[in-house]
Structures are given as C-alpha cells and as structure tokens.
Short mmCIF file of C-alpha atoms and ligand atoms in Angstrom, two decimals:
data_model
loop_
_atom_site.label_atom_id
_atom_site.label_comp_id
_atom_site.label_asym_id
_atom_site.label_seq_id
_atom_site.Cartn_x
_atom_site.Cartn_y
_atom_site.Cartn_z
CA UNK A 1 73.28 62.29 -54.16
CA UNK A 2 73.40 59.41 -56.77
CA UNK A 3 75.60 57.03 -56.62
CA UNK A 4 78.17 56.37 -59.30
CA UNK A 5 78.58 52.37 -59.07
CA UNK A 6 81.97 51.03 -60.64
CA UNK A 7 82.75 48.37 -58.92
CA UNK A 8 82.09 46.03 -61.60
CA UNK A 9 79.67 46.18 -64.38
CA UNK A 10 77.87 43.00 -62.30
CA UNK A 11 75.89 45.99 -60.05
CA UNK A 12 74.02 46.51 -63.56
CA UNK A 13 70.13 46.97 -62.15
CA UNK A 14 67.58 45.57 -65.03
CA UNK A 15 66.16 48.03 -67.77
CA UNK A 16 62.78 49.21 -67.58
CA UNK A 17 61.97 47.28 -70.43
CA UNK A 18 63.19 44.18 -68.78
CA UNK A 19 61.34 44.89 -65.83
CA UNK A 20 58.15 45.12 -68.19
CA UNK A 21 59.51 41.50 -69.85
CA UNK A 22 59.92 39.42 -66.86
CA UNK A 23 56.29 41.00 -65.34
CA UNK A 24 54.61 39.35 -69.13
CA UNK A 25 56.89 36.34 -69.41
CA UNK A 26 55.24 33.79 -70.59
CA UNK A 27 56.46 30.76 -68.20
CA UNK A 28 56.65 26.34 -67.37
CA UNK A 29 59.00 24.30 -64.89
CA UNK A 30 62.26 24.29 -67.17
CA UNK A 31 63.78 21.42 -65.27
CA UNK A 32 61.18 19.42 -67.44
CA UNK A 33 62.29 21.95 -70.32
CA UNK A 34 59.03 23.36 -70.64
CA UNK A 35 59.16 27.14 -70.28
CA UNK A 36 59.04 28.60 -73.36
CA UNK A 37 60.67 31.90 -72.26
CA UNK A 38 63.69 29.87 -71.22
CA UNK A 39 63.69 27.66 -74.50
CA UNK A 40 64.06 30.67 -76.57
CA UNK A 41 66.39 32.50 -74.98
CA UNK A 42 68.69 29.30 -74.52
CA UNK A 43 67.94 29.27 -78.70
CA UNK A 44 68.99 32.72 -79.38
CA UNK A 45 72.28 32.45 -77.39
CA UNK A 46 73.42 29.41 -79.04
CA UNK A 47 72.56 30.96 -82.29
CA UNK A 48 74.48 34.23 -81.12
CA UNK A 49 77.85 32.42 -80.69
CA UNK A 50 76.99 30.04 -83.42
CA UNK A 51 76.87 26.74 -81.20
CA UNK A 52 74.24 23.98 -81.23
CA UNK A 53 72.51 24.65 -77.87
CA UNK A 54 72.18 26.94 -74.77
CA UNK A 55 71.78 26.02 -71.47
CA UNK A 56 70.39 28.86 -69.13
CA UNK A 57 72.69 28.98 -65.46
CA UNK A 58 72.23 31.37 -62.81
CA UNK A 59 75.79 32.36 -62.73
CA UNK A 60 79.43 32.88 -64.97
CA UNK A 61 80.77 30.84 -61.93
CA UNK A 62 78.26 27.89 -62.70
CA UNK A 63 78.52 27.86 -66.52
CA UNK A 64 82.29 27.21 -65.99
CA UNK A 65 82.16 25.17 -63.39
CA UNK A 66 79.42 23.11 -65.07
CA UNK A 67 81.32 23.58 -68.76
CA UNK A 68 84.75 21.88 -66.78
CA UNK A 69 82.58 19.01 -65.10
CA UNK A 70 81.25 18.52 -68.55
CA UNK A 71 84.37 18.00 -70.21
CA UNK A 72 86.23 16.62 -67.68
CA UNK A 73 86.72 13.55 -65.02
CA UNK A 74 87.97 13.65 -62.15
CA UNK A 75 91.92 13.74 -62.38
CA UNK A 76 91.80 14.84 -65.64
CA UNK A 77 93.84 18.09 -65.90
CA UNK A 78 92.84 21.48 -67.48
CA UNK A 79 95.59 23.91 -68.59
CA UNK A 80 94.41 27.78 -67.72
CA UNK A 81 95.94 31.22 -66.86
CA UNK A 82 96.93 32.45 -63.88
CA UNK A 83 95.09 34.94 -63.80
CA UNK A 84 91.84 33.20 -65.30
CA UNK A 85 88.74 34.03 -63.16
CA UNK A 86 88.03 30.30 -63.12
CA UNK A 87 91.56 29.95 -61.33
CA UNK A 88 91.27 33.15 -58.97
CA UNK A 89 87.92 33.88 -58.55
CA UNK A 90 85.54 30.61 -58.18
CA UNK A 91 86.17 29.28 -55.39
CA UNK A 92 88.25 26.58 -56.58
CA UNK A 93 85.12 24.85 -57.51
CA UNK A 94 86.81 23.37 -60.51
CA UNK A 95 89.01 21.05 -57.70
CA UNK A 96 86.74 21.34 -54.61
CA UNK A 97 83.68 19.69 -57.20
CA UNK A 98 85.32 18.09 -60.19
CA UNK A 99 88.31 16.84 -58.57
CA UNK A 100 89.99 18.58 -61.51
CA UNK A 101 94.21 19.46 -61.88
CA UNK A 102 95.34 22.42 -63.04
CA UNK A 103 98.13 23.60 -64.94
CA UNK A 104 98.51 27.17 -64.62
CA UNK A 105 100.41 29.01 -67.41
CA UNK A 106 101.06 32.73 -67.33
CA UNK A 107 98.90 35.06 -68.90
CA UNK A 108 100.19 37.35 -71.94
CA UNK A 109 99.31 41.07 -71.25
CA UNK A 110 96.37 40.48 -73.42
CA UNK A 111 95.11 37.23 -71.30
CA UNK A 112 96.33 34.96 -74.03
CA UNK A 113 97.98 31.82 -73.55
CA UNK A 114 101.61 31.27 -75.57
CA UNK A 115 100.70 28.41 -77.85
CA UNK A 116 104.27 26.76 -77.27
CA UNK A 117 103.35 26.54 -73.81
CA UNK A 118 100.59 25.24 -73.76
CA UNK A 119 101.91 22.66 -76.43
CA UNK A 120 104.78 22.42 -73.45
CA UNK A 121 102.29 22.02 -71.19
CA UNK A 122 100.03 19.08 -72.40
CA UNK A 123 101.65 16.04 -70.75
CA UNK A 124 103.05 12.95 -72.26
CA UNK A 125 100.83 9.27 -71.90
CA UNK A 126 102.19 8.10 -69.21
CA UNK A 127 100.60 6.27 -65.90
CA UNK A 128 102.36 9.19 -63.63
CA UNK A 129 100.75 12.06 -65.11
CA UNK A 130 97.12 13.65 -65.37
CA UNK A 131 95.56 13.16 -68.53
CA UNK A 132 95.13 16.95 -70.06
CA UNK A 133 91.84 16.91 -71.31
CA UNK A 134 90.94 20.70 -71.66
CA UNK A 135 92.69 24.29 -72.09
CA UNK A 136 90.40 27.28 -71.00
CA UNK A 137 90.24 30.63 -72.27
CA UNK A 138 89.17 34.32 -70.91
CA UNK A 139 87.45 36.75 -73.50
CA UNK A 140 87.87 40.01 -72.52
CA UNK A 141 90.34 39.03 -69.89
CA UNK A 142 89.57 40.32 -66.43
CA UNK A 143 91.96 40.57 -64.63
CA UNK A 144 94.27 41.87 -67.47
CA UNK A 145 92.41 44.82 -67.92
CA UNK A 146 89.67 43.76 -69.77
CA UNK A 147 91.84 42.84 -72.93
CA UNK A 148 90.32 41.45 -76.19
CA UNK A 149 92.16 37.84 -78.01
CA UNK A 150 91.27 38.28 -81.54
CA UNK A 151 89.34 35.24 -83.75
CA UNK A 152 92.57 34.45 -85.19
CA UNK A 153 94.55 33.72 -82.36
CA UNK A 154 91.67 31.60 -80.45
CA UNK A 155 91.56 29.68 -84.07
CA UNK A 156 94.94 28.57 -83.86
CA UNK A 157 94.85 27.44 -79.97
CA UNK A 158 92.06 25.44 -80.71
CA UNK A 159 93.65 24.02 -84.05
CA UNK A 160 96.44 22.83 -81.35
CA UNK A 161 94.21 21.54 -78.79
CA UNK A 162 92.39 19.71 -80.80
CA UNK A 163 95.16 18.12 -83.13
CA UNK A 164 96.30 16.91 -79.67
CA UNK A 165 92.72 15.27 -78.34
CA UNK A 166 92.27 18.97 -76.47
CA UNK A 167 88.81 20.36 -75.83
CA UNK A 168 88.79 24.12 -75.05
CA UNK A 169 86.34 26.16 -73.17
CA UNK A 170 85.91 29.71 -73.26
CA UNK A 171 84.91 31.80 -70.34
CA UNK A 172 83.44 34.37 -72.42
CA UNK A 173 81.88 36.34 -69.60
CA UNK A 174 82.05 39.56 -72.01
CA UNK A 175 82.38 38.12 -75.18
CA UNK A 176 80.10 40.51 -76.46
CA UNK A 177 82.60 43.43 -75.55
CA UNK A 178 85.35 41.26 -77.46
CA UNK A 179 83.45 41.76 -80.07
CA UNK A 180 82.78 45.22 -80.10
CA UNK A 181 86.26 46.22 -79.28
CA UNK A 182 87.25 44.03 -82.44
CA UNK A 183 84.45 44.88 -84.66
CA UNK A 184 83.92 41.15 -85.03
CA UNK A 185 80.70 38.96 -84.46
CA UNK A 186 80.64 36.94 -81.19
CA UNK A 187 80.25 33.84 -83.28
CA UNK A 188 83.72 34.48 -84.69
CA UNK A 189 85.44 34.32 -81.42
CA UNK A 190 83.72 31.79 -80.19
CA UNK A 191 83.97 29.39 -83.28
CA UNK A 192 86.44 27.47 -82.88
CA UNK A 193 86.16 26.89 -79.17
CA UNK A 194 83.93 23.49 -77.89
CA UNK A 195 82.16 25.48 -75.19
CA UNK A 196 81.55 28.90 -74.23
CA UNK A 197 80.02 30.87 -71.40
CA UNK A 198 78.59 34.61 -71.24
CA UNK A 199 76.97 36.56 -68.68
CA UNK A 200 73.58 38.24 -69.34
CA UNK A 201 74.37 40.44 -65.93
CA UNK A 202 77.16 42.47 -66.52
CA UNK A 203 77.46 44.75 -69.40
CA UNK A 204 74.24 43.54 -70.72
CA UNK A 205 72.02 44.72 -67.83
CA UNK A 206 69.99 41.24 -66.85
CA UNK A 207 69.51 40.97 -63.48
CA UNK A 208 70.39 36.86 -63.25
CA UNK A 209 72.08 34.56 -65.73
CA UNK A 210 74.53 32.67 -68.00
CA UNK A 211 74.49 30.85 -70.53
CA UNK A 212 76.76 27.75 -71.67
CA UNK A 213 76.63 26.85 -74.80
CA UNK A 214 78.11 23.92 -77.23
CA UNK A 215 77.15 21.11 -78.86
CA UNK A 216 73.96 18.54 -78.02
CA UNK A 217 76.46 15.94 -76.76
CA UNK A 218 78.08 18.62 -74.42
CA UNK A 219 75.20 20.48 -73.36
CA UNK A 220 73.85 16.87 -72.26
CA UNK A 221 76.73 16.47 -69.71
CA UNK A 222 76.33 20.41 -68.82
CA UNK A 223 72.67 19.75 -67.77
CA UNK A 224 73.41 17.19 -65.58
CA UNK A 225 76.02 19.47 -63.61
CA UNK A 226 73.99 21.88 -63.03
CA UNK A 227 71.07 19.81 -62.08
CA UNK A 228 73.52 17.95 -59.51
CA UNK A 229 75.33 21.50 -58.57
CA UNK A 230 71.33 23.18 -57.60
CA UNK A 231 71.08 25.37 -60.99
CA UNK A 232 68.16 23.53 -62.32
CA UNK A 233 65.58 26.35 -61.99
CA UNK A 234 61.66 26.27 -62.32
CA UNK A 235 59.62 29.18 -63.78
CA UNK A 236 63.06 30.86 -64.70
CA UNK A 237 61.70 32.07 -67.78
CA UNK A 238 60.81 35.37 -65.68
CA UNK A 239 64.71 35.76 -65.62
CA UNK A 240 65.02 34.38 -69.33
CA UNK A 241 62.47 37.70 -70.28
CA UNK A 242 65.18 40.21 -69.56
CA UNK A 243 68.10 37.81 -70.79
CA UNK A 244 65.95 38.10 -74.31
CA UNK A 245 66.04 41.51 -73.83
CA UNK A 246 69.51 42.04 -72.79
CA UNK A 247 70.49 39.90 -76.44
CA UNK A 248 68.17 41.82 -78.44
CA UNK A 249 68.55 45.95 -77.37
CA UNK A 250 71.84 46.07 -74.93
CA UNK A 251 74.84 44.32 -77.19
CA UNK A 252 74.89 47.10 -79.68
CA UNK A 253 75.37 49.65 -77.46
CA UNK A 254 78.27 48.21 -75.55
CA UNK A 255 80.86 50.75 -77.28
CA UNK A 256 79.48 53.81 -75.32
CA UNK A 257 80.66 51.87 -72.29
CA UNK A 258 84.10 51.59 -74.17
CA UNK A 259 83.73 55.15 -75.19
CA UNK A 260 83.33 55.62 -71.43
CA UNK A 261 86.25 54.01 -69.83
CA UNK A 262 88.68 55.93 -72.34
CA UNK A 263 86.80 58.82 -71.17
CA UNK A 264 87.54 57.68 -67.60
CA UNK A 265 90.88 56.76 -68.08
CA UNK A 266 92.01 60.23 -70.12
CA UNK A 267 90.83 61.88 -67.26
CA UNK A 268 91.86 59.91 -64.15
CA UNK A 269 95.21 59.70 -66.55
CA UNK A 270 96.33 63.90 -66.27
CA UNK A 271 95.74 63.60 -61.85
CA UNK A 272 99.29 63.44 -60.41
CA UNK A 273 99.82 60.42 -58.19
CA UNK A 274 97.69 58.10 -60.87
CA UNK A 275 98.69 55.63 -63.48
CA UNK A 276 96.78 53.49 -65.67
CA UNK A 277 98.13 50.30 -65.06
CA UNK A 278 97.04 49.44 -68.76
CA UNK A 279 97.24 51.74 -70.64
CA UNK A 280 93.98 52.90 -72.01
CA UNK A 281 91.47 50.51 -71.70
CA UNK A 282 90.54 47.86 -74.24
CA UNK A 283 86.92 47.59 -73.54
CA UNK A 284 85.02 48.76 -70.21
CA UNK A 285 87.50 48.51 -67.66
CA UNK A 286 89.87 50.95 -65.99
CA UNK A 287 92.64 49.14 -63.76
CA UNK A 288 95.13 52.13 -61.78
CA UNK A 289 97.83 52.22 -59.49
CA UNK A 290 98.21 55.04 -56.96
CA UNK A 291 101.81 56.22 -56.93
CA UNK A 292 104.01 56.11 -53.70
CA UNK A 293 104.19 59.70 -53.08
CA UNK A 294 100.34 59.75 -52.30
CA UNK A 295 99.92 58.97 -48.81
CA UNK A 296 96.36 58.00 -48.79
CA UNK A 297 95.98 54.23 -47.83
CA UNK A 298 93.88 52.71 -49.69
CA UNK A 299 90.73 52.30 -47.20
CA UNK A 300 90.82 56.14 -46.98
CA UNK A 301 90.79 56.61 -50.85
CA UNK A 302 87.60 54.24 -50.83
CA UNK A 303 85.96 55.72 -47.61
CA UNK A 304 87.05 59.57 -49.55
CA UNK A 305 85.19 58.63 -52.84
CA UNK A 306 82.53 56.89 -51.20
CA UNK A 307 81.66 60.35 -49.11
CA UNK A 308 81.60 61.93 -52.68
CA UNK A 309 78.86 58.85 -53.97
CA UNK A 310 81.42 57.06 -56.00
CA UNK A 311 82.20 53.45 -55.99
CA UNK A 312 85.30 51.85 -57.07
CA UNK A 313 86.98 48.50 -56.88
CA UNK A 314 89.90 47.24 -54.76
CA UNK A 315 92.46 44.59 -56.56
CA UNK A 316 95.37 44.69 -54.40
CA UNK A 317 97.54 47.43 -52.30
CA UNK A 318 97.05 50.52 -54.08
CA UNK A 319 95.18 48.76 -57.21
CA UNK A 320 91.83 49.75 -58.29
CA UNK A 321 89.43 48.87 -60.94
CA UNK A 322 86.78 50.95 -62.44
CA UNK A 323 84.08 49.62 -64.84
CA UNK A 324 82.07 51.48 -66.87
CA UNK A 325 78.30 49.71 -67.90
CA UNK A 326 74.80 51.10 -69.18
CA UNK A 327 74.07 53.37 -65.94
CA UNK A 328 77.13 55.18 -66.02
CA UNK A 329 76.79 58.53 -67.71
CA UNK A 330 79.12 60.95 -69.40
CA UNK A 331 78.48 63.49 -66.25
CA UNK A 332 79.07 60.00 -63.80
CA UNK A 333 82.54 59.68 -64.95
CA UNK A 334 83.24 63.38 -65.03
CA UNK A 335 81.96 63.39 -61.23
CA UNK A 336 84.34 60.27 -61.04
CA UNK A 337 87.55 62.36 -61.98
CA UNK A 338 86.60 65.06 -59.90
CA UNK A 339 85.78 62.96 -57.35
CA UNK A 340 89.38 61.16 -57.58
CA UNK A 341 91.37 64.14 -57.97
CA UNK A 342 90.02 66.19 -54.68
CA UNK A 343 90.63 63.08 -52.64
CA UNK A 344 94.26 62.58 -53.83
CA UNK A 345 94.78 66.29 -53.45
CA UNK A 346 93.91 66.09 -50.03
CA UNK A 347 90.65 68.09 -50.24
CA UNK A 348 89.17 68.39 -46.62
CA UNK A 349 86.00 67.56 -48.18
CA UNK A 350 86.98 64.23 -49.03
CA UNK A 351 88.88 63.58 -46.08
CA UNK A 352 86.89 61.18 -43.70
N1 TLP B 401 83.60 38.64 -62.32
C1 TLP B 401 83.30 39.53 -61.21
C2 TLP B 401 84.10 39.15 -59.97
O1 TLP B 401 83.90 37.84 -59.66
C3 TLP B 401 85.57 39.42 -60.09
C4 TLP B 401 83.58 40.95 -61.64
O2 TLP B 401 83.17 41.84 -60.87
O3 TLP B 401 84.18 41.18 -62.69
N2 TLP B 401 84.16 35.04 -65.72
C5 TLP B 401 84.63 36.28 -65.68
C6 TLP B 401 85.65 36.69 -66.67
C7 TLP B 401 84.15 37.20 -64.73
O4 TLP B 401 84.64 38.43 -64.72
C8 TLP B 401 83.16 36.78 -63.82
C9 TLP B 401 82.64 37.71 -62.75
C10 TLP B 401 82.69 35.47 -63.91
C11 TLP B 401 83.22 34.60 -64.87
C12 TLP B 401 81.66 34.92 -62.95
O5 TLP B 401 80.40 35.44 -63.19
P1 TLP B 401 79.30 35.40 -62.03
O6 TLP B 401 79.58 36.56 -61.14
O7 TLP B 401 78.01 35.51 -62.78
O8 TLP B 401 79.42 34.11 -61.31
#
C-alpha cells in the first residue's frame, strides 16, 4: 500500500530530475564561495524575489534565524505574530542565539499584522525600553491556514517600518504559493521587504535548503551567522543542483497543489463530525477540527488513518493539518476522504 504523506509538504522526496542534477553538479568548497552550482542558484533566487543577493542555508529555521542576527543586536527587539513560525516553531533561537526581545502582536485571520499596532507597538527612545529594530512577516501564513498577504498590504507595513527606522523581514517559506494564489510575481511580495527567506524543500520538492536573500550589506552580516551558527557548507552545490531545478520546473505547477487541497477540503468538508477550521484553503493547506460528538481521540484517528496508509498532521486536541505537495495525486486525496470518513464512522476496518 502507498503511503499518502500529508503531514507537511516538508516530506517532499526530490524529483527524478533532481536526482539526475545533483549526480552531474558541477561542484567547489562554497565557504570560499567557489562552487559554481551554489553561486548560481544563490543568483537566480535573488533575481526571483528581486533582491541583490542569495545566500544558500540548509534550513527555513536558519535563514530566519540568520536574517534576525543580521539585522539585529542583542536587546534589540523584533515585533512578530503570535503565531509566526519564527515565534512558535524555532526553538526560540531568535532569544536563545541573538539575545533578541520580542513583541508579539496577534495575527489577523490572514497572518497579517494590524498596521496601528504595530505603529502601537514600536517603542518610544527611551533608556527603559528595547530599541525595535525589526517587524517580521509570514507569507503564506502557517499556522493560519496557509493564508496569502497581498503586495499591497506588505507595501504599506514596510512604508511604516521604515518611515520609523524599521527593517522588516519576511519569512517567506512559501512565497512562491503567495504568489500563485494571488496571481502575482514573488518579486512583488517580496519588494518592499529588506530580507526574505524561502524554502526549496517544501512545495518545491528539493531535498535540502533555503535561501535568504537582501541586499550586499545584509547578506554580509547573514554570512557571518550562518558561518558562526554551522551552515557554512562545502561541496553543497550537489544540493544547489536540485534547488536550480526546484526554481526552474516546480514553481509553476504549485496551483495543482492548490487545486488539491480544495479538492481535499470539499470532500473532507460533506463527512459529519468535520469542519474546516478555515474555510477552504488559500493555498496547499487543509487545517480541521473534529466535532465533539465524534468520540475518537485523536491518537486513534491518527493510528485509524495510518492503518489505511494515510498521514496527517496533529496541531492541537482535535486539530489536524493536511498539506497537499507534488506527490499527492488526485486518487491520494480521494483515498484521503475515504480514508477519513470510514474512521470517523467507526468502520471496524479502521479501528486499531
Ligand atoms: N514548517 C514546518 C514545521 O516546522 C511546522 C511545516 O511542516 O510546515 N517558516 C515557515 C512558515 C515554515 O512553515 C517552516 C517549516 C519554516 C519556516 C522552517 O523551515 P525548515 O523546516 O526548513 O527549518
């Protein structure tokens, strides 16, 4: 039986054609900058989200981490979301290394930030507070269901940041599905930001690897965190093959993974006992709730879809998170419902 992976769309296994990529990639020790497989991927990204240059990180996790040590000292405070994966989901790296504050507004249903508070937010010059140096943004938004912030409203947060001395920093882990889901180019969105980061190995299929990008000035400071934080890699240009790869043949086909998840979520959507704690889904994620009057607990839901080969993720009591990426299949997510709906119907099958 195959197994339908949902988790996240992190599980993504490389293409064959990456596979072929990283076996030919032509290779040097990039700590001295010298593999050219490296160099040009780190050039196409930057040219991608129109910034000046690219620096090529193992992980979402280190571009931020390295983006916030970048633009920051220690002290200094960053304003973020609450539900921002740099605040949840990073281990607090951005206090445990940088020594940073931070000032945690609420999310808007979309993962914005409300401009007045943030303008609320940025503290006053005075020898008791933090000096807010940076406000951070999430494009799609995780943990809000994968929402999309359009180029508009990311314009004017950065036109207030920066008319107050503000940098901002986007965690644009799936920028690229922003961009699909708005029909804009990734360049757009990430504009009028000072720094962005996106993942090559989520939606996009690479086995390993970020990318931060910004300007020469800012990429300079990057470097040097992730030198000092271990990300300074050797022959990486084996991994850079199927980044190149992942840039050139797997952003344009993002929308069947969109195309997916509404699939997913009509379906999942008609099984009594299941809401969509979303709505339908913005991009490729499906977040549910399983009603009251089910009495499954949640470990036998998992253990009851995992007997039928399907994966799914656990965000809280009786919260789940689907997401749909480049190996998930039309007949996957009809195996998915009909996976979800004999388990919550008690199907002795699915039982465990
Ligand atoms: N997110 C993972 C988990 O950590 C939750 C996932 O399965 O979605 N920014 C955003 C918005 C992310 O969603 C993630 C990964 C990261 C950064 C970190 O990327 P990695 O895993 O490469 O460190």
């Amino acid at each position: 039986m195959e197994l339908i992976d949902l988790r996240s769309d992190t599980v993504t296994r490389p293409t064959p054609e990456m596979l072929e990529a990283m076996l030919r990639a032509e290779v040097g020790d990039d700590v001295y900058g010298e593999d050219p497989t490296v160099n040009r991927l780190q050039e196409m990204a930057a040219s991608l989200v129109g910034k000046e240059v690219g620096l090529f990180v193992p992980s979402g996790t280190m571009g931020n981490l390295a983006a916030l040590l970048a633009h920051c000292q220690r002290g200094d405070e960053v304003i973020l979301g609450n539900k921002n994966h740099s605040f949840l989901f990073e281990a607090g790296g951005l206090s445990a290394f940088g020594g940073i504050h931070s000032c945690q507004l609420q999310n808007q249903p979309d993962g914005s930030l409300l401009l007045s508070e943030v303008e609320a937010a940025i503290r006053p010059d005075d020898a008791h507070d933090p000096i807010t140096r940076l406000v951070c943004l999430e494009n799609t938004h995780n943990r809000c269901g994968g929402t999309f912030q359009s180029a508009g409203y990311t314009r004017d947060l950065a036109e207030l940041a920066h008319s107050r001395g503000l940098r901002v920093h986007l965690d644009g882990a799936r920028i690229f599905n922003a961009a699909t889901a708005l029909g804009a180019a990734a360049r757009n969105l990430a504009g009028p930001v000072d720094s962005v980061t996106f993942c090559l190995s989520k939606g996009l299929c690479a086995p390993v690897g970020s990318i931060l990008c910004g300007d020469h000035e800012f990429i300079r400071r990057a470097h040097r965190a992730r030198k000092a934080l271990g990300g300074g890699m050797r022959q990486a240009g084996v991994l850079a093959a199927a980044g190149i790869v992942a840039l050139e043949s797997m952003i344009s086909r993002l929308g069947q993974d969109h195309e997916r998840a509404q699939r997913l979520a009509r379906g999942l959507g008609e099984i009594p006992g299941i809401e969509l704690e979303n709505g339908m889904p913005a991009t490729n994620m499906v977040f549910l709730r399983v009603a009251p009057p089910i009495e499954l607990s949640d470990a036998e839901l998992l253990a009851g879809l995992r007997k039928q080969g399907v994966l799914v993720g656990a965000t809280g009591p009786r919260r789940f998170r689907l997401v749909t990426h480049y190996w998930i299949t039309d007949a996957a997510v009809d195996r998915t419902v009909s996976a979800v709906n004999s388990c919550l119907s008690g199907s002795p099958a699915a039982r465990v």
